[in-house]
Amino acid sequence: MPAVITTHGGPTPEHDGKITFYVILCVIISAFGGLLFGYDIGISGGVTSMDDFLIKFFPAVYQKKKHAHEDNYCKYDNEYLQLFTSSLYIAALVASFAASKVCSKLGRRTTLQIGSFFFVAGVVLQAGGVNLAMVVLGRIILGCGVGFGNQAVPLFLSELAPAKIRGALNICFQLFITIGILIAGIINYFTSNIHPHGWRISLGLAGVPAVILLVGSFAICETPTSLIERNQVDQGKATLRRIRGIDNITAEFDSIVAASEAAKRVKNPFHELMRPSSRPPLVIAIVLQVFQQFTGINAIMFYAPVLFQTVGFGNNAALLSTVITGLVNVFSTLVSIYTVDKAGRRVLLLEACVQMFITQTVIGVLLLLHLKPAGSLSSTEAIVVVVLVCVYVMGFAWSWGPLGWLIPSETFPLETRTAGFACAVSSNMLCTFIIAQAFLSMMCHMKAGIFFFFAAWILVMGLFTLFLLPETKGVPVDSMVERVWKQHWFWKRYMIDDDENDNDKVIKG
Ligand code: BGC
């Protein structure tokens, strides 16, 4: 059980230390894990809308797409096409449980190395794919890379970062995800005109960051926390001195040792998670990830080119619009880095709910009125849809995107922090899988109604945030129980003392 994950979210005990070049190097290398995750998210939509790819692997979809009077909303509805996109996430879901064990038994660095091996192998299989089985297998192996990477990178970043920049560094993981999505959009834009192997280039170029991550993962250090926890205390101390760039690291070293001792006393963190007092952060962590996905963001991220073609853009214009939404995604994430510790989590989440609810509803109304199964939107209407999608992505990128990862990592007490975070990661993967697998069929059956479906979820999550999500801004991580959960009108009923906990009793009110 890893001892320390993140302690951002408020004042943390200050420890001395510089932001050393070595830390920056390690952060950049490990963040390539986020970039690969983003690249995989962004690349599949473009690839699955390329004719060469469809002709080779999905001839039936290609025929449907080419036929003059095809149904706008249904032309990409093919469960195998969705399987291509979604197989990665189901693999990542399963892999993340294995990764959490490896992470605590063998360390973050080893987990990242295993992840990058998966990434390289998956890229080779995909780019060299000669049949559907081979490309889907490649995607499953990439999914294992994502499972290992997403478990290790946030932990690695948080444990390596000096406390004072820990929050900003955590959101850097999300920033790299968005950069990966953007790069994928740009690459698809160019490769879609390279026939017949443009799609191979798109899938194969993931090899560049994958090799950088693989080679780089041998250059980075293990985190002091992981070393100390695995009884390599002297090495942990030496590493801490190296990454902080100062000699006197006693205070931080002592606090890691204490945290690791406390965590070691908990024999089964998953069992600990079942206690009533673990319920509030566990529910929040899982629900936030479910909500993050049911904003509908990945309907846009995976299928933006498909969606833009649906409303009437040509292939190139659709891919270009995807690049534009990708840029909006990256720059809006920066807004979150600046505001999250000032405005607070709730303000960002609630504001974004209003913004996303309005945009999804307006898109739904527009398509309902103007996009019939045959025909397309006028160019002005199509541009309005792109603008609305951008405003929607903007809202997501400064709220539910980064905070879906940040809040679960700061609300668990130490002894359940990594087990709880693993539950958050796997919930995310499960819901990402569901959206990836179901979106195109849902669009075919629900037509414009799909946008009202997501708008309804956004309303629910807004209400949940309003009534049930406590503000965690400025609260030291290790004071969450006292200052957040025990004070909250609803969640305080689960906060009972340890001896009562043992009897598994729940105090009402
Ligand atoms: C989500 C991804 C999403 C991305 C978009 C991440 O926080 O977990 O599913 O595609 O944000 O930027």
XYZ file of C-alpha atoms and ligand atoms in Angstrom:
521
model
C 0.000 0.000 0.000
C 1.707 3.208 -1.115
C 2.058 5.639 1.710
C 1.651 9.049 0.185
C -0.247 10.075 -2.847
C -1.167 13.711 -3.056
C -1.281 16.356 -0.485
C -2.442 19.235 -2.607
C -5.633 21.073 -2.028
C -4.486 23.411 0.619
C -1.689 24.365 2.914
C 0.615 21.428 3.389
C 3.465 21.241 5.861
C 6.249 23.206 4.191
C 9.428 21.289 3.626
C 12.583 22.881 2.327
C 13.733 22.106 -1.150
C 14.381 23.506 -4.583
C 12.601 22.770 -7.802
C 15.569 20.898 -9.214
C 16.315 20.215 -12.852
C 16.126 16.520 -12.041
C 12.552 16.850 -10.743
C 11.550 18.765 -13.858
C 13.128 16.089 -16.056
C 11.338 13.299 -14.181
C 8.033 15.177 -14.387
C 8.349 15.709 -18.141
C 9.287 12.079 -18.806
C 6.505 10.655 -16.644
C 3.938 13.067 -18.054
C 4.485 11.344 -21.390
C 2.252 8.670 -19.848
C -0.577 11.252 -19.797
C 0.312 12.345 -23.300
C 0.007 8.773 -24.570
C -3.359 8.410 -22.852
C -4.538 11.608 -24.543
C -3.092 10.560 -27.891
C -5.021 7.296 -27.750
C -8.208 9.161 -26.884
C -7.762 11.630 -29.726
C -6.472 9.398 -32.492
C -9.259 6.827 -32.782
C -12.037 9.187 -33.922
C -9.973 10.482 -36.833
C -8.754 7.044 -37.818
C -12.219 5.514 -37.733
C -13.485 8.224 -40.054
C -10.742 7.600 -42.672
C -11.987 5.766 -45.737
C -8.804 3.710 -46.179
C -9.137 2.377 -42.669
C -12.836 1.627 -43.088
C -12.322 -0.129 -46.433
C -9.685 -2.378 -44.895
C -11.330 -3.273 -41.611
C -14.963 -2.155 -41.754
C -16.156 -2.471 -45.366
C -19.805 -2.544 -44.278
C -19.468 0.831 -42.538
C -17.712 2.213 -45.589
C -20.572 1.109 -47.850
C -23.149 2.645 -45.541
C -21.176 5.897 -45.410
C -20.883 6.105 -49.191
C -24.499 5.505 -50.016
C -26.278 8.620 -51.105
C -29.288 8.494 -48.808
C -27.674 7.137 -45.727
C -29.013 8.176 -42.363
C -26.882 11.011 -40.980
C -27.123 9.775 -37.442
C -26.467 6.112 -38.215
C -23.762 5.957 -40.821
C -21.045 5.044 -38.323
C -23.189 2.785 -36.181
C -21.231 -0.427 -36.100
C -20.490 -2.327 -32.936
C -17.108 -3.501 -34.208
C -16.097 0.054 -35.009
C -17.022 0.987 -31.453
C -15.177 -2.060 -30.170
C -12.059 -0.722 -31.850
C -12.317 2.445 -29.757
C -13.630 0.936 -26.545
C -11.478 -2.192 -26.213
C -8.659 -0.020 -24.932
C -10.647 1.122 -21.902
C -11.908 -2.253 -20.802
C -8.305 -3.481 -20.936
C -7.216 -0.417 -18.946
C -9.905 -1.120 -16.347
C -8.661 -4.653 -15.735
C -5.007 -3.609 -15.918
C -5.431 -0.824 -13.362
C -6.067 -3.358 -10.563
C -2.915 -5.273 -11.453
C -1.078 -1.964 -11.785
C -2.069 -0.857 -8.294
C -0.484 -4.045 -6.847
C 2.673 -3.638 -8.932
C 2.821 0.007 -7.941
C 2.997 -0.773 -4.260
C 5.073 -3.966 -4.456
C 7.611 -2.983 -7.127
C 7.354 0.807 -7.218
C 6.126 3.588 -9.478
C 9.116 3.508 -11.805
C 8.750 -0.201 -12.549
C 5.008 0.253 -13.110
C 5.771 3.005 -15.598
C 8.385 0.855 -17.325
C 5.927 -2.026 -17.693
C 3.352 0.461 -18.967
C 5.726 1.821 -21.595
C 6.566 -1.707 -22.820
C 2.843 -2.221 -23.319
C 2.608 1.094 -25.173
C 5.438 0.221 -27.579
C 4.095 -3.309 -28.245
C 0.546 -2.018 -28.752
C 1.685 0.641 -31.223
C 3.638 -1.907 -33.295
C 0.640 -4.268 -33.487
C -1.765 -1.500 -34.405
C 0.305 0.299 -36.987
C 1.309 -2.989 -38.612
C -2.204 -4.430 -38.388
C -3.204 -6.682 -41.268
C -6.575 -7.750 -39.894
C -9.132 -6.530 -37.384
C -8.039 -8.993 -34.706
C -4.521 -7.610 -34.837
C -5.522 -3.955 -34.493
C -7.964 -4.722 -31.689
C -5.292 -6.796 -29.900
C -2.928 -3.848 -30.323
C -5.532 -1.611 -28.745
C -6.027 -3.981 -25.831
C -2.283 -3.969 -25.181
C -2.282 -0.164 -25.385
C -5.091 -0.285 -22.823
C -2.801 -2.191 -20.465
C -0.299 0.621 -21.000
C -2.959 3.169 -20.061
C -3.967 1.161 -16.971
C -0.367 1.013 -15.739
C 0.445 4.581 -16.779
C -2.626 6.183 -15.212
C -2.057 4.414 -11.924
C 1.639 5.267 -11.741
C 1.931 8.770 -13.196
C -0.342 10.745 -10.815
C 1.277 8.959 -7.864
C 4.735 9.529 -9.218
C 4.135 13.224 -9.894
C 2.621 13.864 -6.492
C 5.307 12.074 -4.559
C 8.107 13.700 -6.454
C 6.784 17.263 -6.397
C 7.775 19.692 -3.678
C 4.617 20.256 -1.601
C 4.188 23.860 -2.682
C 3.670 23.029 -6.358
C 1.957 19.679 -5.903
C -1.547 20.851 -6.926
C -0.322 22.510 -10.104
C 1.716 19.438 -10.979
C -1.302 17.178 -10.559
C -3.226 19.216 -13.111
C -0.173 18.979 -15.404
C -1.151 15.328 -15.863
C -4.478 16.520 -17.286
C -2.636 19.172 -19.299
C -0.517 16.477 -20.951
C -3.668 14.446 -21.669
C -5.132 17.426 -23.510
C -1.849 18.026 -25.374
C -1.912 14.369 -26.466
C -5.485 14.757 -27.738
C -4.499 17.902 -29.652
C -1.413 16.345 -31.249
C -3.541 13.386 -32.332
C -6.043 15.774 -33.948
C -3.291 17.595 -35.852
C -1.694 14.352 -37.038
C -5.031 12.981 -38.222
C -5.619 16.195 -40.126
C -2.479 15.628 -42.192
C -2.506 11.843 -42.491
C -6.099 11.696 -43.708
C -4.781 12.877 -47.077
C -2.068 10.246 -47.275
C -3.412 7.193 -49.081
C -3.727 4.336 -48.431
C -1.642 4.144 -45.248
C -2.359 7.463 -43.523
C -4.102 5.651 -40.677
C -0.977 3.560 -40.069
C 1.043 6.743 -39.664
C -1.533 8.099 -37.204
C -1.465 4.968 -35.100
C 2.274 4.436 -35.531
C 3.353 7.928 -34.477
C 2.283 7.068 -30.926
C 5.542 5.112 -31.019
C 7.512 8.356 -30.622
C 6.196 9.283 -27.144
C 6.048 5.582 -26.239
C 9.776 5.136 -26.940
C 10.581 8.407 -25.138
C 8.642 7.126 -22.120
C 10.345 3.732 -22.288
C 13.894 5.077 -22.583
C 13.145 7.920 -20.188
C 11.707 5.618 -17.561
C 15.201 4.157 -17.130
C 16.569 7.650 -16.508
C 14.094 8.646 -13.801
C 14.377 7.746 -10.154
C 11.973 5.845 -7.941
C 10.074 8.095 -5.540
C 11.470 8.340 -2.003
C 8.053 7.345 -0.623
C 7.974 4.122 -2.594
C 11.580 3.269 -1.652
C 11.001 3.915 2.037
C 7.779 1.998 2.026
C 9.531 -0.979 0.491
C 12.167 -0.807 3.242
C 14.924 0.733 1.111
C 15.246 3.523 3.621
C 18.815 4.671 2.899
C 18.219 4.788 -0.812
C 14.983 6.671 -0.177
C 16.853 9.254 1.870
C 19.557 9.662 -0.783
C 16.943 10.077 -3.521
C 15.063 12.653 -1.491
C 18.263 14.643 -1.039
C 18.968 14.441 -4.760
C 15.528 15.557 -5.925
C 15.250 18.369 -3.394
C 18.773 19.617 -4.106
C 19.526 20.354 -0.418
C 21.260 18.482 2.399
C 18.765 19.006 5.161
C 15.774 16.906 4.246
C 15.169 15.522 7.743
C 11.675 16.983 8.244
C 10.290 15.651 4.969
C 12.084 12.340 5.404
C 10.587 11.906 8.875
C 7.103 12.679 7.633
C 7.406 10.108 4.834
C 8.638 7.507 7.323
C 5.716 8.292 9.660
C 3.186 8.157 6.807
C 4.605 4.896 5.605
C 4.506 3.381 9.111
C 0.859 4.405 9.467
C -0.028 2.969 6.070
C 1.780 -0.293 6.843
C -0.474 -0.817 9.872
C -3.433 -1.153 7.535
C -3.289 -4.740 6.366
C -6.048 -4.621 3.773
C -6.753 -1.159 2.400
C -9.682 -2.393 0.294
C -11.298 -3.853 3.410
C -10.683 -0.531 5.164
C -12.510 1.159 2.298
C -15.691 -0.743 3.197
C -15.962 0.949 6.585
C -18.767 3.511 6.948
C -16.279 6.326 7.521
C -14.676 5.611 4.141
C -17.986 5.910 2.368
C -18.119 9.688 1.796
C -14.777 9.989 -0.030
C -15.376 6.684 -1.828
C -18.813 7.729 -3.055
C -17.486 11.143 -4.094
C -14.497 9.627 -5.926
C -16.601 7.128 -7.870
C -19.492 9.484 -8.563
C -17.176 12.261 -9.792
C -15.578 9.909 -12.295
C -18.956 8.594 -13.462
C -20.226 12.166 -13.832
C -17.016 13.225 -15.582
C -17.711 10.692 -18.298
C -21.460 11.324 -18.470
C -20.878 14.974 -19.268
C -20.517 13.407 -22.709
C -16.965 14.716 -23.148
C -15.679 11.576 -24.790
C -18.492 11.533 -27.281
C -16.725 14.688 -28.465
C -13.130 13.573 -27.871
C -13.484 10.183 -29.576
C -15.985 10.988 -32.217
C -15.583 14.713 -32.963
C -14.582 14.113 -36.588
C -17.531 11.731 -36.980
C -19.838 14.189 -35.253
C -18.696 17.089 -37.408
C -19.169 14.988 -40.529
C -22.636 14.131 -39.286
C -23.613 17.798 -39.236
C -22.375 18.247 -42.766
C -18.653 19.032 -42.794
C -16.372 17.371 -45.323
C -13.627 15.108 -44.009
C -10.960 17.818 -43.843
C -13.181 20.459 -42.308
C -14.293 17.917 -39.715
C -10.707 17.078 -38.797
C -9.791 20.773 -38.680
C -12.688 21.463 -36.324
C -11.351 18.676 -34.133
C -8.009 20.478 -33.950
C -9.827 23.656 -32.923
C -11.675 21.915 -30.076
C -8.357 20.329 -29.085
C -6.729 23.772 -28.794
C -9.639 25.034 -26.695
C -9.219 21.995 -24.457
C -5.505 22.664 -23.824
C -5.829 26.389 -23.153
C -8.883 26.052 -20.923
C -7.027 23.535 -18.767
C -4.516 26.310 -18.005
C -7.407 28.359 -16.580
C -8.018 25.588 -14.101
C -4.390 25.558 -12.964
C -4.697 29.274 -12.102
C -8.127 29.281 -10.516
C -8.584 25.971 -8.717
C -6.946 27.029 -5.458
C -8.395 30.548 -5.576
C -12.018 30.180 -6.694
C -12.359 26.682 -5.278
C -13.598 23.401 -6.687
C -17.343 23.888 -6.267
C -17.485 27.215 -8.098
C -15.670 25.770 -11.109
C -17.810 22.627 -11.196
C -21.104 24.483 -10.802
C -20.277 27.194 -13.318
C -19.255 24.541 -15.825
C -22.503 22.639 -15.279
C -24.479 25.718 -16.327
C -22.213 26.271 -19.328
C -22.297 22.626 -20.444
C -26.038 22.251 -19.828
C -26.837 25.261 -22.010
C -24.518 24.247 -24.844
C -25.659 20.586 -24.945
C -29.304 21.678 -24.913
C -28.829 24.258 -27.668
C -26.916 21.758 -29.834
C -29.755 19.263 -29.269
C -32.435 21.806 -30.253
C -30.471 22.906 -33.310
C -29.999 19.369 -34.574
C -33.573 18.420 -33.718
C -34.928 21.276 -35.801
C -32.450 21.323 -38.650
C -30.654 18.017 -39.050
C -32.906 15.374 -40.474
C -31.676 11.821 -41.092
C -30.943 12.864 -44.681
C -29.459 16.210 -45.723
C -27.112 18.382 -43.708
C -26.950 21.633 -41.752
C -26.241 24.871 -43.567
C -22.643 26.001 -43.241
C -23.635 28.729 -40.762
C -25.494 26.218 -38.619
C -22.569 23.796 -38.751
C -20.200 26.560 -37.625
C -22.560 27.422 -34.770
C -22.382 23.761 -33.702
C -18.556 23.906 -33.689
C -18.630 27.114 -31.603
C -21.070 25.532 -29.141
C -18.898 22.418 -28.894
C -15.904 24.685 -28.151
C -17.783 26.490 -25.369
C -18.823 23.126 -23.963
C -15.250 21.746 -24.075
C -14.021 24.956 -22.421
C -16.330 24.375 -19.460
C -15.291 20.739 -19.121
C -11.600 21.518 -19.400
C -11.507 23.907 -16.458
C -13.713 21.834 -14.214
C -14.812 18.224 -14.507
C -11.718 17.242 -16.515
C -8.975 18.072 -14.024
C -11.143 18.033 -10.876
C -12.448 14.555 -11.662
C -8.872 13.424 -11.008
C -7.880 15.998 -8.390
C -10.701 15.644 -5.850
C -10.513 11.828 -5.505
C -6.818 12.167 -4.851
C -7.210 14.652 -2.012
C -10.226 13.518 0.001
C -9.164 10.074 1.259
C -7.360 9.692 4.553
C -3.866 8.322 4.105
C -4.622 4.697 4.901
C -7.178 4.345 2.104
C -5.805 6.910 -0.295
C -4.300 4.716 -3.006
C -6.911 1.951 -2.794
C -9.601 4.631 -3.071
C -7.785 6.277 -5.963
C -7.572 2.904 -7.756
C -11.378 2.675 -7.473
C -11.628 6.124 -9.034
C -9.323 5.186 -11.939
C -11.244 1.989 -12.682
C -14.630 3.742 -12.495
C -13.313 6.243 -15.014
C -12.176 3.485 -17.356
C -15.467 1.624 -17.029
C -17.539 4.691 -17.905
C -15.140 5.677 -20.688
C -15.630 2.177 -22.084
C -19.420 2.477 -21.851
C -19.465 5.814 -23.684
C -16.989 4.638 -26.321
C -18.973 1.459 -26.923
C -22.442 2.961 -26.846
C -22.230 6.477 -28.244
C -22.532 5.759 -31.965
C -25.468 3.369 -31.425
C -27.102 5.832 -29.065
C -26.733 8.582 -31.643
C -28.314 6.311 -34.257
C -31.300 5.508 -32.037
C -31.751 8.734 -30.122
C -30.708 11.116 -32.922
C -30.519 14.686 -31.552
C -31.941 13.348 -28.276
C -28.460 12.136 -27.341
C -27.587 15.741 -26.477
C -30.602 16.038 -24.158
C -29.497 12.779 -22.539
C -26.141 14.313 -21.630
C -27.794 17.603 -20.634
C -29.983 15.663 -18.174
C -26.886 14.086 -16.610
C -25.310 17.520 -16.317
C -28.372 18.748 -14.437
C -28.109 15.811 -12.024
C -24.409 16.385 -11.434
C -25.015 20.078 -10.853
C -27.566 19.244 -8.153
C -25.224 16.667 -6.632
C -22.424 19.222 -6.508
C -24.709 21.840 -5.014
C -25.960 19.673 -2.166
C -23.465 16.891 -1.621
C -19.996 17.945 -2.689
C -18.107 19.718 0.077
C -15.497 22.355 -0.751
C -11.978 21.047 -0.239
C -10.050 24.145 -1.278
C -7.515 25.189 1.301
C -8.147 22.243 3.589
C -4.991 20.314 4.441
C -5.378 16.800 3.155
C -4.908 15.199 6.529
C -7.590 17.385 8.109
C -10.325 16.367 5.666
C -12.095 14.123 8.161
C -12.350 16.771 10.865
C -12.827 19.861 8.739
C -14.841 18.529 5.825
C -16.615 15.245 6.404
C -17.510 15.690 10.087
C -18.919 19.158 9.337
C -20.999 18.248 6.312
C -24.783 18.174 6.801
C -25.151 14.819 5.067
C -21.819 13.013 5.161
C -21.262 13.557 8.899
C -23.610 10.634 9.639
C -20.920 8.243 8.377
C -18.174 9.754 10.459
C -18.162 7.587 13.534
C -15.350 6.740 15.872
C -13.115 3.785 15.282
C -14.538 1.532 17.976
C -18.040 2.157 16.704
C -16.657 1.663 13.239
C -15.541 -1.791 14.244
C -19.114 -2.660 14.997
C -20.001 -1.249 11.619
C -22.690 0.931 13.065
C -23.970 3.994 11.333
C -25.004 6.980 13.366
C -27.872 8.810 11.815
C -28.065 12.580 11.510
C -10.854 12.426 -19.040
C -10.822 11.843 -20.415
C -11.122 12.945 -21.413
C -10.141 14.073 -21.243
C -10.477 15.229 -22.148
C -9.842 13.527 -18.954
O -9.879 14.071 -17.684
O -10.580 11.431 -18.070
O -11.746 10.801 -20.499
O -11.048 12.467 -22.707
O -10.148 14.529 -19.916
O -9.552 16.256 -22.038
